[in-house]
């Protein structure tokens, strides 16, 4: 399939904190079980991920003022849900395309006096801070992590799960309600020819990837405005040896619609665009609702409904037409999900997705995916 291999969005983040200790450690296990029916391809797929995250307060450990570090390793079994669904955006956000043990993050951060600014250096996942909202983090579809317009870009995606690049990230608090962050990283994460290995390289013909985001927060409302791009031209989709610019911008927001932060209804949206000459999708839209504590007595549970709509660019439609494919203008994924918080460290999440025009192919039947996610973690 022409659209196979788009970058996937970030999986569930392992959040640790070393505020009260010199170090913090968390081990997490995620299991996805999917029953899929797409264009006559019926089957079951099991995806697993093991993540080990550690954070260190280097001021306490080595007397380095206002300095911390993070290391996050992941291992995935390499199974694919999208190979049956035939979709381009990614049914499961823990799908990697190959069995591998990889470092997702390995950075050191220095915080300025008063924590008004900070600088991170090392292996960095941009979706840990950029283009990330609490309201959409519940969903399993990849496009609700980082937008498809960004995830599809580059020779091996940008620096996101599962392949990340070394680089620098600077964050500066402009006011109590406005934060400006920017990052510059190597333009080709890992080695596209060896996805099951971890390859650290900087420079050469990779070029650089850059992203800048303005984060505005006021009470329970948040707005993100970002722009990104590559320093080196990318291959034209036409495949004639030509190249072109790969860049884009996005606007993303969320707001509390009713209730409060502990138990309430939150709405979110996203719009984004990318260069049509070098990227399959030149526009992306998403919208959704996220309930925390939807039922009395189940205050820790979460429920949600969301739509991800990726629109193909003219170059991609031309390529599909040349291959004899009756191309659809867009691929759309509808998702319904509910997360049962069984304990503080154990959750079970049934998930239902329906994908319209998977892979932008009108001749294919729409795809139905029924999933169940189990997440278990241990912290020290």
GROMACS .gro file of C-alpha atoms in nm:
model
  380
    1UNK     CA    1   0.000   0.000   0.000
    2UNK     CA    2   0.132   0.341  -0.098
    3UNK     CA    3   0.041   0.503   0.229
    4UNK     CA    4   0.186   0.237   0.455
    5UNK     CA    5   0.462   0.342   0.689
    6UNK     CA    6   0.342   0.685   0.797
    7UNK     CA    7   0.486   0.792   1.130
    8UNK     CA    8   0.276   0.694   1.429
    9UNK     CA    9   0.177   0.914   1.712
   10UNK     CA   10   0.297   0.885   2.064
   11UNK     CA   11   0.179   0.590   2.274
   12UNK     CA   12   0.068   0.620   2.637
   13UNK     CA   13   0.331   0.829   2.814
   14UNK     CA   14   0.499   0.693   3.123
   15UNK     CA   15   0.501   0.992   3.355
   16UNK     CA   16   0.747   0.982   3.643
   17UNK     CA   17   0.852   1.247   3.890
   18UNK     CA   18   1.169   1.292   4.090
   19UNK     CA   19   1.045   1.596   4.282
   20UNK     CA   20   1.039   1.417   4.620
   21UNK     CA   21   1.326   1.176   4.555
   22UNK     CA   22   1.663   1.175   4.389
   23UNK     CA   23   1.527   0.932   4.132
   24UNK     CA   24   1.200   0.777   4.015
   25UNK     CA   25   1.142   0.457   3.820
   26UNK     CA   26   0.837   0.317   3.643
   27UNK     CA   27   0.779  -0.004   3.452
   28UNK     CA   28   0.466  -0.026   3.233
   29UNK     CA   29   0.316  -0.304   3.025
   30UNK     CA   30   0.057  -0.239   2.752
   31UNK     CA   31  -0.136  -0.509   2.567
   32UNK     CA   32  -0.369  -0.439   2.273
   33UNK     CA   33  -0.605  -0.708   2.143
   34UNK     CA   34  -0.773  -0.614   1.814
   35UNK     CA   35  -1.044  -0.787   1.614
   36UNK     CA   36  -1.035  -0.637   1.264
   37UNK     CA   37  -1.250  -0.653   0.954
   38UNK     CA   38  -1.123  -0.455   0.656
   39UNK     CA   39  -1.209  -0.527   0.292
   40UNK     CA   40  -1.252  -0.897   0.360
   41UNK     CA   41  -0.936  -0.917   0.571
   42UNK     CA   42  -1.059  -1.051   0.902
   43UNK     CA   43  -0.839  -1.145   1.189
   44UNK     CA   44  -0.703  -1.077   1.535
   45UNK     CA   45  -0.384  -0.898   1.625
   46UNK     CA   46  -0.206  -0.869   1.959
   47UNK     CA   47   0.030  -0.577   2.013
   48UNK     CA   48   0.248  -0.540   2.322
   49UNK     CA   49   0.474  -0.273   2.462
   50UNK     CA   50   0.700  -0.274   2.764
   51UNK     CA   51   0.829   0.062   2.878
   52UNK     CA   52   1.089   0.147   3.141
   53UNK     CA   53   1.123   0.512   3.239
   54UNK     CA   54   1.361   0.667   3.490
   55UNK     CA   55   1.404   1.026   3.604
   56UNK     CA   56   1.697   1.160   3.805
   57UNK     CA   57   1.740   1.475   4.012
   58UNK     CA   58   2.103   1.553   3.933
   59UNK     CA   59   2.114   1.834   4.188
   60UNK     CA   60   2.058   1.584   4.469
   61UNK     CA   61   2.269   1.311   4.316
   62UNK     CA   62   2.568   1.510   4.186
   63UNK     CA   63   2.518   1.865   4.316
   64UNK     CA   64   2.433   2.000   3.969
   65UNK     CA   65   2.197   2.293   4.036
   66UNK     CA   66   1.850   2.277   3.874
   67UNK     CA   67   1.948   1.983   3.653
   68UNK     CA   68   1.755   1.663   3.585
   69UNK     CA   69   1.769   1.372   3.342
   70UNK     CA   70   1.529   1.121   3.188
   71UNK     CA   71   1.575   0.781   3.024
   72UNK     CA   72   1.286   0.595   2.859
   73UNK     CA   73   1.327   0.256   2.688
   74UNK     CA   74   1.053   0.072   2.497
   75UNK     CA   75   1.016  -0.279   2.355
   76UNK     CA   76   0.736  -0.365   2.111
   77UNK     CA   77   0.648  -0.701   1.958
   78UNK     CA   78   0.612  -0.551   1.608
   79UNK     CA   79   0.262  -0.679   1.528
   80UNK     CA   80   0.033  -0.462   1.316
   81UNK     CA   81  -0.338  -0.384   1.336
   82UNK     CA   82  -0.333  -0.157   1.032
   83UNK     CA   83  -0.211  -0.431   0.799
   84UNK     CA   84  -0.560  -0.582   0.825
   85UNK     CA   85  -0.755  -0.256   0.849
   86UNK     CA   86  -0.566  -0.113   0.550
   87UNK     CA   87  -0.572   0.236   0.698
   88UNK     CA   88  -0.298   0.495   0.664
   89UNK     CA   89  -0.317   0.683   0.994
   90UNK     CA   90  -0.279   0.402   1.248
   91UNK     CA   91  -0.543   0.211   1.447
   92UNK     CA   92  -0.315   0.162   1.749
   93UNK     CA   93  -0.074   0.416   1.889
   94UNK     CA   94   0.165   0.146   2.010
   95UNK     CA   95   0.219   0.000   1.662
   96UNK     CA   96   0.582   0.032   1.555
   97UNK     CA   97   0.613  -0.161   1.229
   98UNK     CA   98   0.879  -0.393   1.368
   99UNK     CA   99   0.995  -0.583   1.673
  100UNK     CA  100   1.257  -0.376   1.852
  101UNK     CA  101   1.406  -0.251   2.176
  102UNK     CA  102   1.460   0.122   2.135
  103UNK     CA  103   1.550   0.427   2.345
  104UNK     CA  104   1.262   0.675   2.317
  105UNK     CA  105   1.414   0.948   2.534
  106UNK     CA  106   1.754   1.010   2.688
  107UNK     CA  107   1.801   1.376   2.778
  108UNK     CA  108   1.939   1.616   3.037
  109UNK     CA  109   1.750   1.933   3.132
  110UNK     CA  110   1.876   2.253   3.294
  111UNK     CA  111   1.619   2.491   3.445
  112UNK     CA  112   1.687   2.860   3.480
  113UNK     CA  113   1.649   3.052   3.804
  114UNK     CA  114   1.284   3.054   3.905
  115UNK     CA  115   1.205   2.789   3.643
  116UNK     CA  116   1.117   3.061   3.391
  117UNK     CA  117   1.308   2.876   3.120
  118UNK     CA  118   1.463   2.537   3.060
  119UNK     CA  119   1.690   2.369   2.807
  120UNK     CA  120   1.685   1.999   2.720
  121UNK     CA  121   1.958   1.822   2.526
  122UNK     CA  122   1.966   1.464   2.403
  123UNK     CA  123   1.731   1.210   2.253
  124UNK     CA  124   1.392   1.382   2.260
  125UNK     CA  125   1.032   1.291   2.168
  126UNK     CA  126   0.872   1.614   2.046
  127UNK     CA  127   0.521   1.482   2.118
  128UNK     CA  128   0.603   1.465   2.489
  129UNK     CA  129   0.548   1.845   2.489
  130UNK     CA  130   0.462   1.968   2.139
  131UNK     CA  131   0.117   1.916   1.983
  132UNK     CA  132  -0.003   1.737   2.297
  133UNK     CA  133  -0.330   1.786   2.488
  134UNK     CA  134  -0.466   1.611   2.795
  135UNK     CA  135  -0.813   1.587   2.640
  136UNK     CA  136  -0.706   1.373   2.344
  137UNK     CA  137  -0.451   1.154   2.525
  138UNK     CA  138  -0.723   0.901   2.614
  139UNK     CA  139  -0.770   0.779   2.255
  140UNK     CA  140  -0.591   0.482   2.099
  141UNK     CA  141  -0.596   0.601   1.737
  142UNK     CA  142  -0.255   0.739   1.647
  143UNK     CA  143  -0.376   1.070   1.504
  144UNK     CA  144  -0.499   1.189   1.844
  145UNK     CA  145  -0.144   1.191   1.976
  146UNK     CA  146   0.038   1.405   1.721
  147UNK     CA  147  -0.149   1.519   1.410
  148UNK     CA  148  -0.122   1.313   1.092
  149UNK     CA  149   0.009   1.620   0.906
  150UNK     CA  150   0.325   1.609   1.120
  151UNK     CA  151   0.347   1.234   1.178
  152UNK     CA  152   0.358   1.156   0.803
  153UNK     CA  153   0.648   1.389   0.730
  154UNK     CA  154   1.018   1.319   0.675
  155UNK     CA  155   1.213   1.013   0.561
  156UNK     CA  156   1.144   0.830   0.889
  157UNK     CA  157   0.889   1.059   1.048
  158UNK     CA  158   0.982   1.346   1.278
  159UNK     CA  159   1.129   1.275   1.621
  160UNK     CA  160   0.833   1.087   1.771
  161UNK     CA  161   0.747   0.735   1.887
  162UNK     CA  162   0.902   0.495   1.808
  163UNK     CA  163   1.203   0.665   1.643
  164UNK     CA  164   1.351   0.978   1.798
  165UNK     CA  165   1.641   1.211   1.720
  166UNK     CA  166   1.904   1.391   1.925
  167UNK     CA  167   1.859   1.765   1.953
  168UNK     CA  168   1.785   2.067   2.170
  169UNK     CA  169   1.459   2.196   2.317
  170UNK     CA  170   1.422   2.543   2.471
  171UNK     CA  171   1.112   2.639   2.671
  172UNK     CA  172   1.047   2.992   2.802
  173UNK     CA  173   0.756   3.118   3.015
  174UNK     CA  174   0.657   3.450   2.856
  175UNK     CA  175   0.388   3.511   3.120
  176UNK     CA  176   0.203   3.299   3.374
  177UNK     CA  177  -0.037   3.201   3.093
  178UNK     CA  178   0.191   3.183   2.789
  179UNK     CA  179   0.484   2.951   2.716
  180UNK     CA  180   0.700   2.951   2.405
  181UNK     CA  181   0.891   2.635   2.320
  182UNK     CA  182   1.113   2.548   2.026
  183UNK     CA  183   1.319   2.244   1.930
  184UNK     CA  184   1.580   2.161   1.666
  185UNK     CA  185   1.667   1.796   1.603
  186UNK     CA  186   1.837   1.573   1.350
  187UNK     CA  187   1.613   1.546   1.044
  188UNK     CA  188   1.610   1.165   1.010
  189UNK     CA  189   1.545   0.974   1.335
  190UNK     CA  190   1.724   0.642   1.369
  191UNK     CA  191   1.805   0.457   1.041
  192UNK     CA  192   1.509   0.406   0.802
  193UNK     CA  193   1.684   0.100   0.656
  194UNK     CA  194   1.726  -0.065   0.998
  195UNK     CA  195   1.407   0.009   1.197
  196UNK     CA  196   1.473  -0.272   1.446
  197UNK     CA  197   1.805  -0.116   1.555
  198UNK     CA  198   1.892   0.198   1.746
  199UNK     CA  199   2.122   0.419   1.541
  200UNK     CA  200   2.241   0.751   1.678
  201UNK     CA  201   2.370   0.991   1.416
  202UNK     CA  202   2.376   1.367   1.367
  203UNK     CA  203   2.422   1.573   1.054
  204UNK     CA  204   2.541   1.437   0.723
  205UNK     CA  205   2.265   1.442   0.464
  206UNK     CA  206   1.990   1.427   0.729
  207UNK     CA  207   1.943   1.800   0.766
  208UNK     CA  208   1.743   1.928   1.062
  209UNK     CA  209   1.384   1.927   1.180
  210UNK     CA  210   1.255   2.231   1.367
  211UNK     CA  211   0.931   2.303   1.551
  212UNK     CA  212   0.806   2.603   1.748
  213UNK     CA  213   0.490   2.625   1.956
  214UNK     CA  214   0.308   2.895   2.152
  215UNK     CA  215   0.113   2.744   2.443
  216UNK     CA  216  -0.163   2.966   2.586
  217UNK     CA  217  -0.350   2.859   2.900
  218UNK     CA  218  -0.624   3.041   3.087
  219UNK     CA  219  -0.802   2.847   3.357
  220UNK     CA  220  -0.939   2.530   3.199
  221UNK     CA  221  -0.884   2.653   2.843
  222UNK     CA  222  -0.573   2.584   2.639
  223UNK     CA  223  -0.463   2.680   2.288
  224UNK     CA  224  -0.158   2.560   2.094
  225UNK     CA  225  -0.026   2.734   1.782
  226UNK     CA  226   0.270   2.567   1.614
  227UNK     CA  227   0.482   2.556   1.299
  228UNK     CA  228   0.737   2.300   1.181
  229UNK     CA  229   0.965   2.223   0.889
  230UNK     CA  230   1.275   2.047   0.754
  231UNK     CA  231   1.595   2.225   0.654
  232UNK     CA  232   1.654   1.987   0.360
  233UNK     CA  233   1.406   1.931   0.079
  234UNK     CA  234   1.218   1.600   0.077
  235UNK     CA  235   1.140   1.371  -0.215
  236UNK     CA  236   0.849   1.474  -0.433
  237UNK     CA  237   0.563   1.224  -0.416
  238UNK     CA  238   0.566   1.198  -0.794
  239UNK     CA  239   0.887   0.997  -0.764
  240UNK     CA  240   1.059   1.164  -1.060
  241UNK     CA  241   1.368   1.261  -0.864
  242UNK     CA  242   1.238   1.609  -0.785
  243UNK     CA  243   1.234   1.747  -0.431
  244UNK     CA  244   1.038   2.009  -0.244
  245UNK     CA  245   0.987   2.180   0.089
  246UNK     CA  246   0.824   1.991   0.375
  247UNK     CA  247   0.669   2.222   0.632
  248UNK     CA  248   0.341   2.291   0.803
  249UNK     CA  249   0.146   2.457   1.083
  250UNK     CA  250  -0.128   2.364   1.327
  251UNK     CA  251  -0.381   2.506   1.571
  252UNK     CA  252  -0.505   2.292   1.857
  253UNK     CA  253  -0.722   2.364   2.158
  254UNK     CA  254  -0.926   2.222   2.444
  255UNK     CA  255  -1.169   2.359   2.701
  256UNK     CA  256  -1.365   2.233   3.000
  257UNK     CA  257  -1.730   2.236   2.893
  258UNK     CA  258  -1.893   2.126   3.218
  259UNK     CA  259  -1.799   2.006   3.564
  260UNK     CA  260  -1.447   2.053   3.693
  261UNK     CA  261  -1.099   1.915   3.634
  262UNK     CA  262  -1.156   1.621   3.869
  263UNK     CA  263  -1.484   1.519   3.707
  264UNK     CA  264  -1.608   1.690   3.393
  265UNK     CA  265  -1.654   1.705   3.018
  266UNK     CA  266  -1.373   1.842   2.802
  267UNK     CA  267  -1.388   1.922   2.430
  268UNK     CA  268  -1.092   1.946   2.194
  269UNK     CA  269  -1.012   2.022   1.830
  270UNK     CA  270  -0.718   2.038   1.592
  271UNK     CA  271  -0.655   2.173   1.242
  272UNK     CA  272  -0.326   2.138   1.059
  273UNK     CA  273  -0.168   2.163   0.718
  274UNK     CA  274   0.143   2.031   0.542
  275UNK     CA  275   0.318   2.073   0.207
  276UNK     CA  276   0.116   1.876  -0.051
  277UNK     CA  277   0.410   1.820  -0.283
  278UNK     CA  278   0.606   1.608  -0.036
  279UNK     CA  279   0.341   1.477   0.205
  280UNK     CA  280   0.046   1.243   0.131
  281UNK     CA  281  -0.199   1.443   0.343
  282UNK     CA  282  -0.197   1.821   0.314
  283UNK     CA  283  -0.475   1.885   0.568
  284UNK     CA  284  -0.579   1.722   0.893
  285UNK     CA  285  -0.872   1.787   1.127
  286UNK     CA  286  -0.978   1.627   1.453
  287UNK     CA  287  -1.244   1.693   1.715
  288UNK     CA  288  -1.363   1.507   2.022
  289UNK     CA  289  -1.516   1.493   2.366
  290UNK     CA  290  -1.351   1.348   2.677
  291UNK     CA  291  -1.540   1.270   2.998
  292UNK     CA  292  -1.364   1.215   3.330
  293UNK     CA  293  -1.580   1.035   3.587
  294UNK     CA  294  -1.880   0.985   3.358
  295UNK     CA  295  -2.071   0.784   3.618
  296UNK     CA  296  -2.127   0.828   3.990
  297UNK     CA  297  -1.902   0.594   4.181
  298UNK     CA  298  -1.659   0.569   3.886
  299UNK     CA  299  -1.482   0.904   3.921
  300UNK     CA  300  -1.151   0.771   3.790
  301UNK     CA  301  -1.299   0.623   3.470
  302UNK     CA  302  -1.279   0.807   3.138
  303UNK     CA  303  -1.489   0.795   2.823
  304UNK     CA  304  -1.458   0.963   2.486
  305UNK     CA  305  -1.564   1.001   2.126
  306UNK     CA  306  -1.338   1.150   1.857
  307UNK     CA  307  -1.299   1.188   1.481
  308UNK     CA  308  -0.973   1.211   1.284
  309UNK     CA  309  -1.005   1.336   0.924
  310UNK     CA  310  -0.698   1.340   0.696
  311UNK     CA  311  -0.731   1.499   0.350
  312UNK     CA  312  -0.504   1.387   0.066
  313UNK     CA  313  -0.302   1.641  -0.130
  314UNK     CA  314  -0.321   1.673  -0.508
  315UNK     CA  315   0.015   1.502  -0.565
  316UNK     CA  316  -0.089   1.199  -0.363
  317UNK     CA  317  -0.418   1.170  -0.552
  318UNK     CA  318  -0.227   1.183  -0.881
  319UNK     CA  319   0.007   0.906  -0.766
  320UNK     CA  320  -0.285   0.684  -0.665
  321UNK     CA  321  -0.460   0.750  -0.997
  322UNK     CA  322  -0.146   0.652  -1.190
  323UNK     CA  323  -0.147   0.323  -0.998
  324UNK     CA  324  -0.505   0.261  -1.107
  325UNK     CA  325  -0.654   0.324  -0.762
  326UNK     CA  326  -0.993   0.494  -0.740
  327UNK     CA  327  -0.877   0.744  -0.481
  328UNK     CA  328  -1.093   0.894  -0.208
  329UNK     CA  329  -1.030   1.252  -0.105
  330UNK     CA  330  -0.985   1.169   0.263
  331UNK     CA  331  -0.954   0.896   0.524
  332UNK     CA  332  -1.173   0.940   0.832
  333UNK     CA  333  -1.162   0.745   1.159
  334UNK     CA  334  -1.440   0.751   1.419
  335UNK     CA  335  -1.348   0.625   1.767
  336UNK     CA  336  -1.550   0.541   2.079
  337UNK     CA  337  -1.361   0.441   2.392
  338UNK     CA  338  -1.401   0.384   2.766
  339UNK     CA  339  -1.122   0.342   3.019
  340UNK     CA  340  -1.194   0.147   3.338
  341UNK     CA  341  -0.953   0.251   3.614
  342UNK     CA  342  -0.942  -0.077   3.807
  343UNK     CA  343  -0.669   0.047   4.042
  344UNK     CA  344  -0.416   0.330   4.041
  345UNK     CA  345  -0.182   0.102   3.843
  346UNK     CA  346  -0.418  -0.111   3.636
  347UNK     CA  347  -0.661  -0.004   3.360
  348UNK     CA  348  -0.876  -0.179   3.103
  349UNK     CA  349  -0.994   0.009   2.791
  350UNK     CA  350  -1.244  -0.124   2.534
  351UNK     CA  351  -1.221   0.065   2.205
  352UNK     CA  352  -1.428   0.078   1.886
  353UNK     CA  353  -1.306   0.236   1.561
  354UNK     CA  354  -1.465   0.265   1.219
  355UNK     CA  355  -1.247   0.385   0.932
  356UNK     CA  356  -1.402   0.534   0.618
  357UNK     CA  357  -1.201   0.499   0.293
  358UNK     CA  358  -0.902   0.322   0.452
  359UNK     CA  359  -0.585   0.396   0.258
  360UNK     CA  360  -0.779   0.645   0.040
  361UNK     CA  361  -0.898   0.354  -0.172
  362UNK     CA  362  -1.266   0.377  -0.273
  363UNK     CA  363  -1.263   0.016  -0.393
  364UNK     CA  364  -1.193  -0.110  -0.041
  365UNK     CA  365  -1.463  -0.171   0.217
  366UNK     CA  366  -1.463   0.047   0.525
  367UNK     CA  367  -1.276  -0.104   0.819
  368UNK     CA  368  -1.409  -0.198   1.162
  369UNK     CA  369  -1.169  -0.240   1.456
  370UNK     CA  370  -1.276  -0.364   1.798
  371UNK     CA  371  -1.003  -0.341   2.056
  372UNK     CA  372  -0.923  -0.395   2.420
  373UNK     CA  373  -0.621  -0.237   2.590
  374UNK     CA  374  -0.472  -0.346   2.921
  375UNK     CA  375  -0.220  -0.119   3.094
  376UNK     CA  376  -0.037  -0.224   3.409
  377UNK     CA  377   0.246  -0.037   3.578
  378UNK     CA  378   0.478  -0.048   3.876
  379UNK     CA  379   0.651   0.258   4.024
  380UNK     CA  380   0.936   0.309   4.266
   0.00000   0.00000   0.00000
